[in-house]
Coordinates of N, CA and C in Angstrom, one line a residue:
Chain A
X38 N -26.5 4.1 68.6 CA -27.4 4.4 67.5 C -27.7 5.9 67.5
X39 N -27.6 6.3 65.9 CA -28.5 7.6 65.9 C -29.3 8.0 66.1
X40 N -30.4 9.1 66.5 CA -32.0 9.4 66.1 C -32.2 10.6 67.1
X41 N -33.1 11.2 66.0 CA -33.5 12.5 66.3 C -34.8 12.3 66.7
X42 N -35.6 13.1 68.0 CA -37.1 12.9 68.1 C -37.3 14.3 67.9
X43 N -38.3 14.7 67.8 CA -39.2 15.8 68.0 C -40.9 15.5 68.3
X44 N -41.0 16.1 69.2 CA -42.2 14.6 70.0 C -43.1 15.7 69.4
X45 N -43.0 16.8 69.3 CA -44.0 17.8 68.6 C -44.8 17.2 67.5
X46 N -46.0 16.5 67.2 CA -46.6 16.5 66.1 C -46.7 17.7 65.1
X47 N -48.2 18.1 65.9 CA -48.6 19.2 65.5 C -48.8 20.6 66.0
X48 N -48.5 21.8 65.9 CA -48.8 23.0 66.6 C -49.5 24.0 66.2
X49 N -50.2 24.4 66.8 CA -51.2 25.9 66.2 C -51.1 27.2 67.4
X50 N -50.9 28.0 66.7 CA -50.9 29.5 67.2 C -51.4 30.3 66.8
X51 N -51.5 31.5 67.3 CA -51.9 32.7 66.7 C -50.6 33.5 66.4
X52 N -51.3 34.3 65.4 CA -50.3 35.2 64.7 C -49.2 35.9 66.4
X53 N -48.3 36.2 66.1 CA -47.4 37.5 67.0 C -47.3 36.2 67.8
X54 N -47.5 34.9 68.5 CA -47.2 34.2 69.7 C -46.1 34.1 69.0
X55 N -45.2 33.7 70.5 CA -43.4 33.1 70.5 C -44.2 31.6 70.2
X56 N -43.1 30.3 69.6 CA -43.2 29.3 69.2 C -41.9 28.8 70.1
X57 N -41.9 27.3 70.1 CA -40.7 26.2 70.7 C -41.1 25.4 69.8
X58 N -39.9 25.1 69.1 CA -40.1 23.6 68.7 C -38.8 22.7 69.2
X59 N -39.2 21.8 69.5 CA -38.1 20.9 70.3 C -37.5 20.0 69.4
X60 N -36.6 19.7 70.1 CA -35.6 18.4 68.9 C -34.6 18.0 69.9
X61 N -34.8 16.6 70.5 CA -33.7 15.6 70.9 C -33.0 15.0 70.1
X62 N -31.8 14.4 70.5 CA -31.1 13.7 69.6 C -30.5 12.7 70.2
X63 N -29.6 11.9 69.7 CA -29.3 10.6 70.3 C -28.2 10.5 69.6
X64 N -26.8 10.6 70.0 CA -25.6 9.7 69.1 C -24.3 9.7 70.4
X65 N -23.3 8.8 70.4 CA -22.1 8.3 70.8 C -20.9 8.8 69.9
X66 N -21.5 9.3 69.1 CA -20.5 10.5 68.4 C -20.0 11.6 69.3
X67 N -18.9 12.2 69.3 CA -18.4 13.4 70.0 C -18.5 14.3 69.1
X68 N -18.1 14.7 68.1 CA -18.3 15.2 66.7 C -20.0 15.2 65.6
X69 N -20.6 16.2 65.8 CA -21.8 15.8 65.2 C -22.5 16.8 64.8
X70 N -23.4 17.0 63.7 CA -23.8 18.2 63.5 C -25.2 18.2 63.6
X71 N -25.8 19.5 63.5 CA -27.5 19.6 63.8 C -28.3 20.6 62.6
X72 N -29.1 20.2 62.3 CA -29.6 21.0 61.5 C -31.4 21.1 61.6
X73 N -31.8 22.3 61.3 CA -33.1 22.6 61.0 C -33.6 22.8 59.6
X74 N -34.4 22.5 59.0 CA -35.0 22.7 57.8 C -37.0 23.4 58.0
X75 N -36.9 23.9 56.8 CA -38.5 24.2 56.7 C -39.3 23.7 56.0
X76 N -40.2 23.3 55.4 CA -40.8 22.4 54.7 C -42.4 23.4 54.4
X77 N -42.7 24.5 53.8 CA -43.9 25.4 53.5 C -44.4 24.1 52.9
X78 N -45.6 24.9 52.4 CA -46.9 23.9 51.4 C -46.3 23.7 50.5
X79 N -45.6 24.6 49.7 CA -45.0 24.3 48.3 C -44.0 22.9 48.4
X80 N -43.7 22.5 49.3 CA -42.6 21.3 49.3 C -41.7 21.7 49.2
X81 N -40.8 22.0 48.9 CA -39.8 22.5 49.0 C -38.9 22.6 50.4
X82 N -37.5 21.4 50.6 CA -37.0 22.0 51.8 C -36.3 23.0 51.7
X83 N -36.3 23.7 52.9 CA -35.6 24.8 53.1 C -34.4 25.0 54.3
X84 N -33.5 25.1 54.1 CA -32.2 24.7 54.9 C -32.1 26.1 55.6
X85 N -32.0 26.2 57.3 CA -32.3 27.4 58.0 C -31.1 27.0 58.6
X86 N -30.4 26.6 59.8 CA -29.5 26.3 60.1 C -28.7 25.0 60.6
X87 N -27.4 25.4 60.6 CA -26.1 24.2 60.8 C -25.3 24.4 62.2
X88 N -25.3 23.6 63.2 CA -24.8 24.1 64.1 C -23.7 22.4 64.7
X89 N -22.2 22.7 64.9 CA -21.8 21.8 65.3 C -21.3 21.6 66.7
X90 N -21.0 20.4 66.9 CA -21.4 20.0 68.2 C -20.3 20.9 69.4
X91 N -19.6 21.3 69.0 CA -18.7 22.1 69.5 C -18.4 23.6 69.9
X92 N -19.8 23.6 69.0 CA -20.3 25.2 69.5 C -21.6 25.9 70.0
X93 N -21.7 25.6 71.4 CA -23.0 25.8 72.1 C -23.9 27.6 72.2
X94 N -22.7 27.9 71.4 CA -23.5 29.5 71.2 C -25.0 29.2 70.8
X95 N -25.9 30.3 71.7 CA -27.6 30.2 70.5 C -27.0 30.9 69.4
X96 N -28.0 31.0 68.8 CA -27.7 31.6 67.1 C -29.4 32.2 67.0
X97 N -29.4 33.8 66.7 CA -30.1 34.5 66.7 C -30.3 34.8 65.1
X98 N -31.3 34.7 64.4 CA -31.5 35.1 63.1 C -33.0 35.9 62.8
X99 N -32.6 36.8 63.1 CA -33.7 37.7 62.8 C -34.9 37.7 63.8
X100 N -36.2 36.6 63.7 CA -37.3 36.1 64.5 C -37.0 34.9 65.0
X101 N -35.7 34.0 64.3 CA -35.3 32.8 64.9 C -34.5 32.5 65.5
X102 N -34.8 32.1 66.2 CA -33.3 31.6 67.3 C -33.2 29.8 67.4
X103 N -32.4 29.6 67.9 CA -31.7 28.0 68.4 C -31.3 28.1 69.6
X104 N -31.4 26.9 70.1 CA -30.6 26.9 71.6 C -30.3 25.6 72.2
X105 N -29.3 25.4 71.8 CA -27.9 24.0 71.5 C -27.8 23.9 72.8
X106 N -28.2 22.5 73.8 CA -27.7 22.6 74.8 C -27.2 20.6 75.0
X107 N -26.3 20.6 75.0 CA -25.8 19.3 74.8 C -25.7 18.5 76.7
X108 N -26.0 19.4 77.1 CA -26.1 18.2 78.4 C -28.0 17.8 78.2
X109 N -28.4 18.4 77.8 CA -30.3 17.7 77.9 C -30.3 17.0 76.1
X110 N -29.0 17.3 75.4 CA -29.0 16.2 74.1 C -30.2 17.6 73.1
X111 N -30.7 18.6 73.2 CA -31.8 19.2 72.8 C -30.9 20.2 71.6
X112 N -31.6 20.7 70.4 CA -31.4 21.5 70.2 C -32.8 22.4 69.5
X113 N -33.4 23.2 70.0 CA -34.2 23.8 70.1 C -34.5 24.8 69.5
X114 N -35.7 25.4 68.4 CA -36.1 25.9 67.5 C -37.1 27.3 67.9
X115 N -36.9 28.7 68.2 CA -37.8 29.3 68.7 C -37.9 30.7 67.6
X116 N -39.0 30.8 67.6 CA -40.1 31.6 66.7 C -40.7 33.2 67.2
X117 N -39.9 33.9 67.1 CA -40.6 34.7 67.7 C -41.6 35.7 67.0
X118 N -42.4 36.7 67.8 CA -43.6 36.8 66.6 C -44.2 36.3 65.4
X119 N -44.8 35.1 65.8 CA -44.7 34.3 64.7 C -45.7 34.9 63.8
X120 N -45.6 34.6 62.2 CA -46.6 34.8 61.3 C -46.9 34.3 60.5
X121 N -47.7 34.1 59.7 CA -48.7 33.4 58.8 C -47.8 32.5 58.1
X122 N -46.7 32.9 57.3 CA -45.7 32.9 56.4 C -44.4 31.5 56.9
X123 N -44.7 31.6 58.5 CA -44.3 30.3 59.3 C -44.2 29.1 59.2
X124 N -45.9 29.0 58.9 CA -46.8 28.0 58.7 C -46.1 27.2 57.6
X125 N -45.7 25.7 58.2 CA -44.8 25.5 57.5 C -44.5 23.6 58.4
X126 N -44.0 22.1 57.4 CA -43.1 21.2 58.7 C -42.0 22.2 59.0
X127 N -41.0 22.0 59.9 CA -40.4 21.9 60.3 C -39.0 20.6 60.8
X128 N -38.4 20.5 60.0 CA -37.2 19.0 60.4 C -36.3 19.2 61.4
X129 N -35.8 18.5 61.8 CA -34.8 18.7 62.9 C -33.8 17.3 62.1
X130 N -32.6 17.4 62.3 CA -31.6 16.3 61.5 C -30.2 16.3 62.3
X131 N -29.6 15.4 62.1 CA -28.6 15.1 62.6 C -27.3 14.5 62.0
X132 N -26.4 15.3 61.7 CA -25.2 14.1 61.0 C -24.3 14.0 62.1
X133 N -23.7 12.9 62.4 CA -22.5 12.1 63.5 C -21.6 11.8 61.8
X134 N -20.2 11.7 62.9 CA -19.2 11.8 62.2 C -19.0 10.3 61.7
X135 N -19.5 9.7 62.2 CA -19.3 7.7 62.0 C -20.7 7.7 61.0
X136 N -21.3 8.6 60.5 CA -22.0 8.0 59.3 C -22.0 9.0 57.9
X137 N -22.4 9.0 57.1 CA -22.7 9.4 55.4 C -23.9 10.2 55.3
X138 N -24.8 10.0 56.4 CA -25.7 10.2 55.8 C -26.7 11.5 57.2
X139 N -27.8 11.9 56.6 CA -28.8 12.8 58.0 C -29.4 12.2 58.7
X140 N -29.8 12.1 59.6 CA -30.5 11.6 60.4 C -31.9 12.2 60.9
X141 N -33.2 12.2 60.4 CA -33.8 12.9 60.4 C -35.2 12.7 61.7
X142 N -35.5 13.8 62.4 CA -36.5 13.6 63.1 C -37.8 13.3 61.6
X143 N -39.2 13.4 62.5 CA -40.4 13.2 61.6 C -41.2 14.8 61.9
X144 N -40.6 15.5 62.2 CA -41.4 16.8 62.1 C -42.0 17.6 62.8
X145 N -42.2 18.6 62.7 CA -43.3 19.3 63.5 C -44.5 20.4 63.0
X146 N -45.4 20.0 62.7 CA -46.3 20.8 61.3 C -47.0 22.2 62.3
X147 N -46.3 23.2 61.9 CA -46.4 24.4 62.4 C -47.4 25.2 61.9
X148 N -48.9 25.3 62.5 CA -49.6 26.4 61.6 C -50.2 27.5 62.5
X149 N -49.9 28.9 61.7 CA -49.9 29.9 62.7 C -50.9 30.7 61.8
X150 N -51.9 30.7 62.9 CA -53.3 31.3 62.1 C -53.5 32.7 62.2
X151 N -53.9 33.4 61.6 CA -54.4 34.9 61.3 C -55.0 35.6 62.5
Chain B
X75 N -26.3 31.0 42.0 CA -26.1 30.3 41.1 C -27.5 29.0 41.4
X76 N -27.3 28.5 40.2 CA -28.7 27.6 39.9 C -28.5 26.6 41.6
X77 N -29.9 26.1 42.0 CA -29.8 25.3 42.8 C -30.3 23.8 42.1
X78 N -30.5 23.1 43.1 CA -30.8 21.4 42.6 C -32.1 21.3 41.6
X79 N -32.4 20.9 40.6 CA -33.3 20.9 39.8 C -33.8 19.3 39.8
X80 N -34.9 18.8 39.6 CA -35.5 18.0 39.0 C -36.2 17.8 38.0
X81 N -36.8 16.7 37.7 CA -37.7 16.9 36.4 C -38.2 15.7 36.4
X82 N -39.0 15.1 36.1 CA -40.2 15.7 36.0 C -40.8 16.5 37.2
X83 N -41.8 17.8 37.3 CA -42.1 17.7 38.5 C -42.9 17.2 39.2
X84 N -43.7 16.2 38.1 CA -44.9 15.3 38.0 C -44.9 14.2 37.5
X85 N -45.7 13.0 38.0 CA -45.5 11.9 37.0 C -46.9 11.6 37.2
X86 N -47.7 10.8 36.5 CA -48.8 9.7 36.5 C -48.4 8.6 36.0
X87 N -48.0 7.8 36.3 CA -48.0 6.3 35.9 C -48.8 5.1 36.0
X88 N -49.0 4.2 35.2 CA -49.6 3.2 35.2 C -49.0 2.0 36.2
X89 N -49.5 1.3 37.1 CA -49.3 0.6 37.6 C -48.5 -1.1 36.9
X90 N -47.6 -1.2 36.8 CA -46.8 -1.9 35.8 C -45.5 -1.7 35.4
X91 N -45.7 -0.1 35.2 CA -44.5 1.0 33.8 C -43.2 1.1 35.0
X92 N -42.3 1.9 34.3 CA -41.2 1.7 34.6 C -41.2 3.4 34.9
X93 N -40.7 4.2 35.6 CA -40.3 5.2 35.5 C -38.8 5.7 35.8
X94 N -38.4 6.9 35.0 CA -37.4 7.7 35.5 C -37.1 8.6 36.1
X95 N -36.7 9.2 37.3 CA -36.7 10.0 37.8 C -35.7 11.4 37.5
X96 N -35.2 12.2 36.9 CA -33.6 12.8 37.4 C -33.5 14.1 38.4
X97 N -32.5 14.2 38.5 CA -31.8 15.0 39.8 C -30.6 15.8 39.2
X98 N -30.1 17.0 39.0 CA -29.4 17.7 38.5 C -29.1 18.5 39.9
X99 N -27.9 18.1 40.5 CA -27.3 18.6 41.6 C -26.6 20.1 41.3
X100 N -26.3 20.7 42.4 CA -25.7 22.3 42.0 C -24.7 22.0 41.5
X101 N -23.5 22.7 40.6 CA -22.5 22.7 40.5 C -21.4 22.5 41.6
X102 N -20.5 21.7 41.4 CA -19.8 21.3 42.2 C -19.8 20.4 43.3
X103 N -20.7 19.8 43.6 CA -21.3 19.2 44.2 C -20.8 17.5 44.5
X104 N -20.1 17.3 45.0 CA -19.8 16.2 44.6 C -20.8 15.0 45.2
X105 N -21.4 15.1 46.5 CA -22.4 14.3 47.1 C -23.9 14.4 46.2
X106 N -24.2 13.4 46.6 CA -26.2 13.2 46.0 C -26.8 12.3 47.0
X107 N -28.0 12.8 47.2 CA -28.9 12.3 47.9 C -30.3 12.5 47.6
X108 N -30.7 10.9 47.4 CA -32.1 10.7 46.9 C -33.2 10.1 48.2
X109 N -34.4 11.3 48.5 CA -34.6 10.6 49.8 C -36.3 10.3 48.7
X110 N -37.4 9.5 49.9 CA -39.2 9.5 49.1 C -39.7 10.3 50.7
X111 N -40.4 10.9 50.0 CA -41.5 11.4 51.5 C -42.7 11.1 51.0
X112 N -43.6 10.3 51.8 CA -44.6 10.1 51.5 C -45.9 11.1 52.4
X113 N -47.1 10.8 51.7 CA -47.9 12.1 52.0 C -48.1 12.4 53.5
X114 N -47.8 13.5 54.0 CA -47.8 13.5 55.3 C -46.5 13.0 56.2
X115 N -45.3 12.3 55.9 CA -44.6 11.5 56.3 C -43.0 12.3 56.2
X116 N -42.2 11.8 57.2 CA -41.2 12.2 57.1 C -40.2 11.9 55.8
X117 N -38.8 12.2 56.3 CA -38.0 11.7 55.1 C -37.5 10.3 54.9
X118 N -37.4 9.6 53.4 CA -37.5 8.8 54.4 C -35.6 8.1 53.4
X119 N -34.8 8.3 53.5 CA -33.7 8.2 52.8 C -33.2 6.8 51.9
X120 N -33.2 6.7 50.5 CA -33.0 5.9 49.7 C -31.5 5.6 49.3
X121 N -30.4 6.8 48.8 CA -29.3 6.2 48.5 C -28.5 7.1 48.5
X122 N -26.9 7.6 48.6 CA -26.3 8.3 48.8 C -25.0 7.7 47.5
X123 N -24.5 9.3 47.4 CA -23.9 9.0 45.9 C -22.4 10.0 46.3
X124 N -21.5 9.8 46.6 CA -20.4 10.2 46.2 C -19.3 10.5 45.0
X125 N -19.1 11.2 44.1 CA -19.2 10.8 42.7 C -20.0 10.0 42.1
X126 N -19.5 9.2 41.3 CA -20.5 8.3 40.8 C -20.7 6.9 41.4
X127 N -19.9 7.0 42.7 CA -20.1 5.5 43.5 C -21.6 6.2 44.6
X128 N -21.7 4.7 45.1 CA -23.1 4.3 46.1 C -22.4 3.7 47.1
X129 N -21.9 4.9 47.8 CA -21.3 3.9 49.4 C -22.7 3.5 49.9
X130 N -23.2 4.2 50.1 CA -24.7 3.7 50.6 C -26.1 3.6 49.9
X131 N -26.2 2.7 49.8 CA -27.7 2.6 48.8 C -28.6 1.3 50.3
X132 N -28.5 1.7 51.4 CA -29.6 0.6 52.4 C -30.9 0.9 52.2
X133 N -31.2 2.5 51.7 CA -32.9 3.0 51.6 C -33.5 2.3 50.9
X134 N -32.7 1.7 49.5 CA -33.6 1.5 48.9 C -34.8 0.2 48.5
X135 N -36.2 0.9 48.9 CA -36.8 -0.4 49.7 C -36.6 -1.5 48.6
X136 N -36.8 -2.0 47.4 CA -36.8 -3.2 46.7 C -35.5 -3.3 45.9
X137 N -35.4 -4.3 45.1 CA -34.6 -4.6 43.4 C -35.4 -3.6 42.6
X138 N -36.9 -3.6 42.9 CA -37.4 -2.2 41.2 C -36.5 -1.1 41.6
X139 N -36.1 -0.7 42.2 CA -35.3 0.7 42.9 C -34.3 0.3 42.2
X140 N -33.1 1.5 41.4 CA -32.0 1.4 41.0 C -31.7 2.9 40.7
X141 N -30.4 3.5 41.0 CA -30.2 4.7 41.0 C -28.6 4.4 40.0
X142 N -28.3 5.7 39.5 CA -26.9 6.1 38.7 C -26.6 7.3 38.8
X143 N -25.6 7.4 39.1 CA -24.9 8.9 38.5 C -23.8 8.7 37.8
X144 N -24.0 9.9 36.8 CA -22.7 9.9 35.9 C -22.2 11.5 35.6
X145 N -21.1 11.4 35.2 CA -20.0 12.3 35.0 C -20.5 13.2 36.2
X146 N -20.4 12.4 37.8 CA -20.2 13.3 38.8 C -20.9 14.3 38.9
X147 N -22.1 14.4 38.7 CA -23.2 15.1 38.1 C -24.7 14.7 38.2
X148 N -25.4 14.5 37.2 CA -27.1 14.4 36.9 C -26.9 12.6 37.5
X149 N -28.1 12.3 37.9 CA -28.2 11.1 38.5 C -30.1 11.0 38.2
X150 N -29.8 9.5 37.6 CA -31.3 9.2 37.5 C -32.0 8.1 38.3
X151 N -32.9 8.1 39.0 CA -33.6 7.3 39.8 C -34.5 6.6 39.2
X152 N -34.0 5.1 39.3 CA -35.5 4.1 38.1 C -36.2 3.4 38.9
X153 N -37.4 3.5 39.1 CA -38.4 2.4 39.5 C -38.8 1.7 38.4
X154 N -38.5 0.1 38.3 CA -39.6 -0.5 37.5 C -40.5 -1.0 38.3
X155 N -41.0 -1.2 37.1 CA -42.7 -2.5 37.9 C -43.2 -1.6 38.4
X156 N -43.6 -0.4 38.5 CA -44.2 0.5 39.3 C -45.5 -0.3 40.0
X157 N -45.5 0.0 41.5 CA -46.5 -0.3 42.5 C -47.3 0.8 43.3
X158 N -48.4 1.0 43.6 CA -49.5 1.9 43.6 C -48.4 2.6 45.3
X159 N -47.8 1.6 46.0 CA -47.2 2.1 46.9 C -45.6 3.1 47.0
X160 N -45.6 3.1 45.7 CA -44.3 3.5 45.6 C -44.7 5.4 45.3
X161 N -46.0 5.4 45.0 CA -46.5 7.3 44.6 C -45.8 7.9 46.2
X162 N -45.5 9.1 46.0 CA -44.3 9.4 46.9 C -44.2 10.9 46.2
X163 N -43.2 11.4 46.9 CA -42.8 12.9 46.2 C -41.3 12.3 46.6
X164 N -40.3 12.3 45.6 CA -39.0 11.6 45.5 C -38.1 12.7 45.7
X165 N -37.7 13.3 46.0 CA -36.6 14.3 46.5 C -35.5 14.4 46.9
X166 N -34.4 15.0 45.9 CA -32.8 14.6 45.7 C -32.4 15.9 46.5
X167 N -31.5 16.3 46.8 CA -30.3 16.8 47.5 C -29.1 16.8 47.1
X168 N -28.6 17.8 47.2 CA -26.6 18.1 47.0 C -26.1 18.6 48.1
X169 N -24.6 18.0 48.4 CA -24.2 18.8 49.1 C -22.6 18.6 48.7
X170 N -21.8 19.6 49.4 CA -20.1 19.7 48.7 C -19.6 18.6 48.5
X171 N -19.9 18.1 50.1 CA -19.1 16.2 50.3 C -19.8 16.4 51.3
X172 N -19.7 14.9 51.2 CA -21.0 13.5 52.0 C -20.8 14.2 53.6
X173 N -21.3 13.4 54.6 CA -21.3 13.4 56.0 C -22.0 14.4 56.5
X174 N -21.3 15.5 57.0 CA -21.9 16.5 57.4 C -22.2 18.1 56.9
X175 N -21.8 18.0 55.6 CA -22.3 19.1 54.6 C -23.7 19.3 54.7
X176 N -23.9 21.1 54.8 CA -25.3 20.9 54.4 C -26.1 20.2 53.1
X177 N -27.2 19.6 53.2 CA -27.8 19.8 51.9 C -28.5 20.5 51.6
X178 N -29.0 20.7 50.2 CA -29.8 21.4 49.6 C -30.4 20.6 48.6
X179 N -31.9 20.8 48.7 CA -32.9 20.1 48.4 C -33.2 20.6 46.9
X180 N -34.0 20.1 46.0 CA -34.4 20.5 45.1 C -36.3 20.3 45.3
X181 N -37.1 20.7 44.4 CA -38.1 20.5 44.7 C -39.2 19.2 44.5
X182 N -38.6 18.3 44.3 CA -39.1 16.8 44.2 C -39.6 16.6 43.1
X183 N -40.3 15.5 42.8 CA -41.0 14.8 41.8 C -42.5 14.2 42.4
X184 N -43.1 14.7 42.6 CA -44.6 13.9 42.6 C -45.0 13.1 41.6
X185 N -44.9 11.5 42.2 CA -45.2 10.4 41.6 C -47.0 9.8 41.8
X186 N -47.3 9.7 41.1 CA -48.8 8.9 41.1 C -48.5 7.7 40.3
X187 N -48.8 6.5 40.9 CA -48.8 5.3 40.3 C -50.6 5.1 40.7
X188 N -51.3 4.7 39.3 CA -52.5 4.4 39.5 C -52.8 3.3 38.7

């Protein structure tokens, strides 16, 4: 079976703190991909990154980083000086190669206060 | 270039009526993906469109649910009989081809059935 957790409900910080958001996954797939999205107030998702199962590099993007580690099944979401602008869900997803379709955690509602 | 568009971006409906939803995927796009998020609530995935076939349509919760795509392209989502539980923000997706493509979201439809 597939499935993504993110046991993270909800998180609050202050402005400039570093953030973790976590994301487990679950599949019997060897082949599989991961992804993060953003979700601000406006609705709108926002596709941040794609990482496949075969490449455990982190991936540094500016204030964000990832950190793919397939023996703990995790792929991990970090924030650094966080800001207002953050504040935002958070998805964590999963496609395996034996299905069509995302597989989606339920979120992490990120608000990073002033 | 343009990204996923919807329309309406709003609905009120009567509890009864029938509505339509559409989805205008990017160009080229051959995959579609119609998910509902309900308020507060994760994704919650309805049907998946590869051209104009439905390899998978399991989301979708009832028979009032019926989706189409045509000319590999715009695809409309019909709820009849509208039910007070179906208000939702409906949210379609494209991606190049199915599986593990990213998608990209458009900015949904907020439904009120009252």
């Amino acid at each position: 079976a597939q499935k993504v957790t993110q046991a993270q409900t909800e998180i609050s910080v202050v402005e400039k703190e570093d953030v973790t958001l976590d994301c487990v996954y679950e599949t019997r797939d060897t082949t599989y991909y991961l992804f993060w999205y953003k979700q601000p107030p406006s609705g709108e998702l926002v596709f941040l990154i794609r990482r496949n199962s075969f490449d455990e590099q982190n991936e540094i993007s500016g204030r964000y980083s990832w950190n793919f580690q397939k023996s703990t099944s995790s792929f991990n979401f970090t924030i650094t000086a966080s800001q207002v602008v953050d504040s935002a869900v958070y998805f964590c997803a999963l496609s395996a190669s034996s299905i069509s379709k995302l597989i989606w955690g339920l979120g992490t509602s990120l608000a990073v206060n002033p | 270039g343009a990204g996923v568009s919807q329309s309406p971006s709003n609905k009120v409906t009567e509890k009864g009526k029938d509505v339509e939803l559409r989805c205008d995927p990017i160009s080229g796009h051959t995959a579609l993906y119609w998910y509902r998020q309900s308020l507060g609530q994760g994704l919650e995935f309805l049907i998946y469109f590869q051209g104009n076939s439905a390899p998978d349509k399991s989301g979708l919760p009832s028979d009032r649910f019926s989706a189409e795509r045509t000319g590999g392209s715009v695809s409309t989502l019909t709820i009849q009989r509208t039910q007070q539980e179906d208000s939702a923000v409906y949210l379609c997706a494209s991606s190049l081809a199915g599986g593990p493509e990213t998608q990209y979201f458009g900015p949904g439809t907020r439904l009120l059935v009252l």
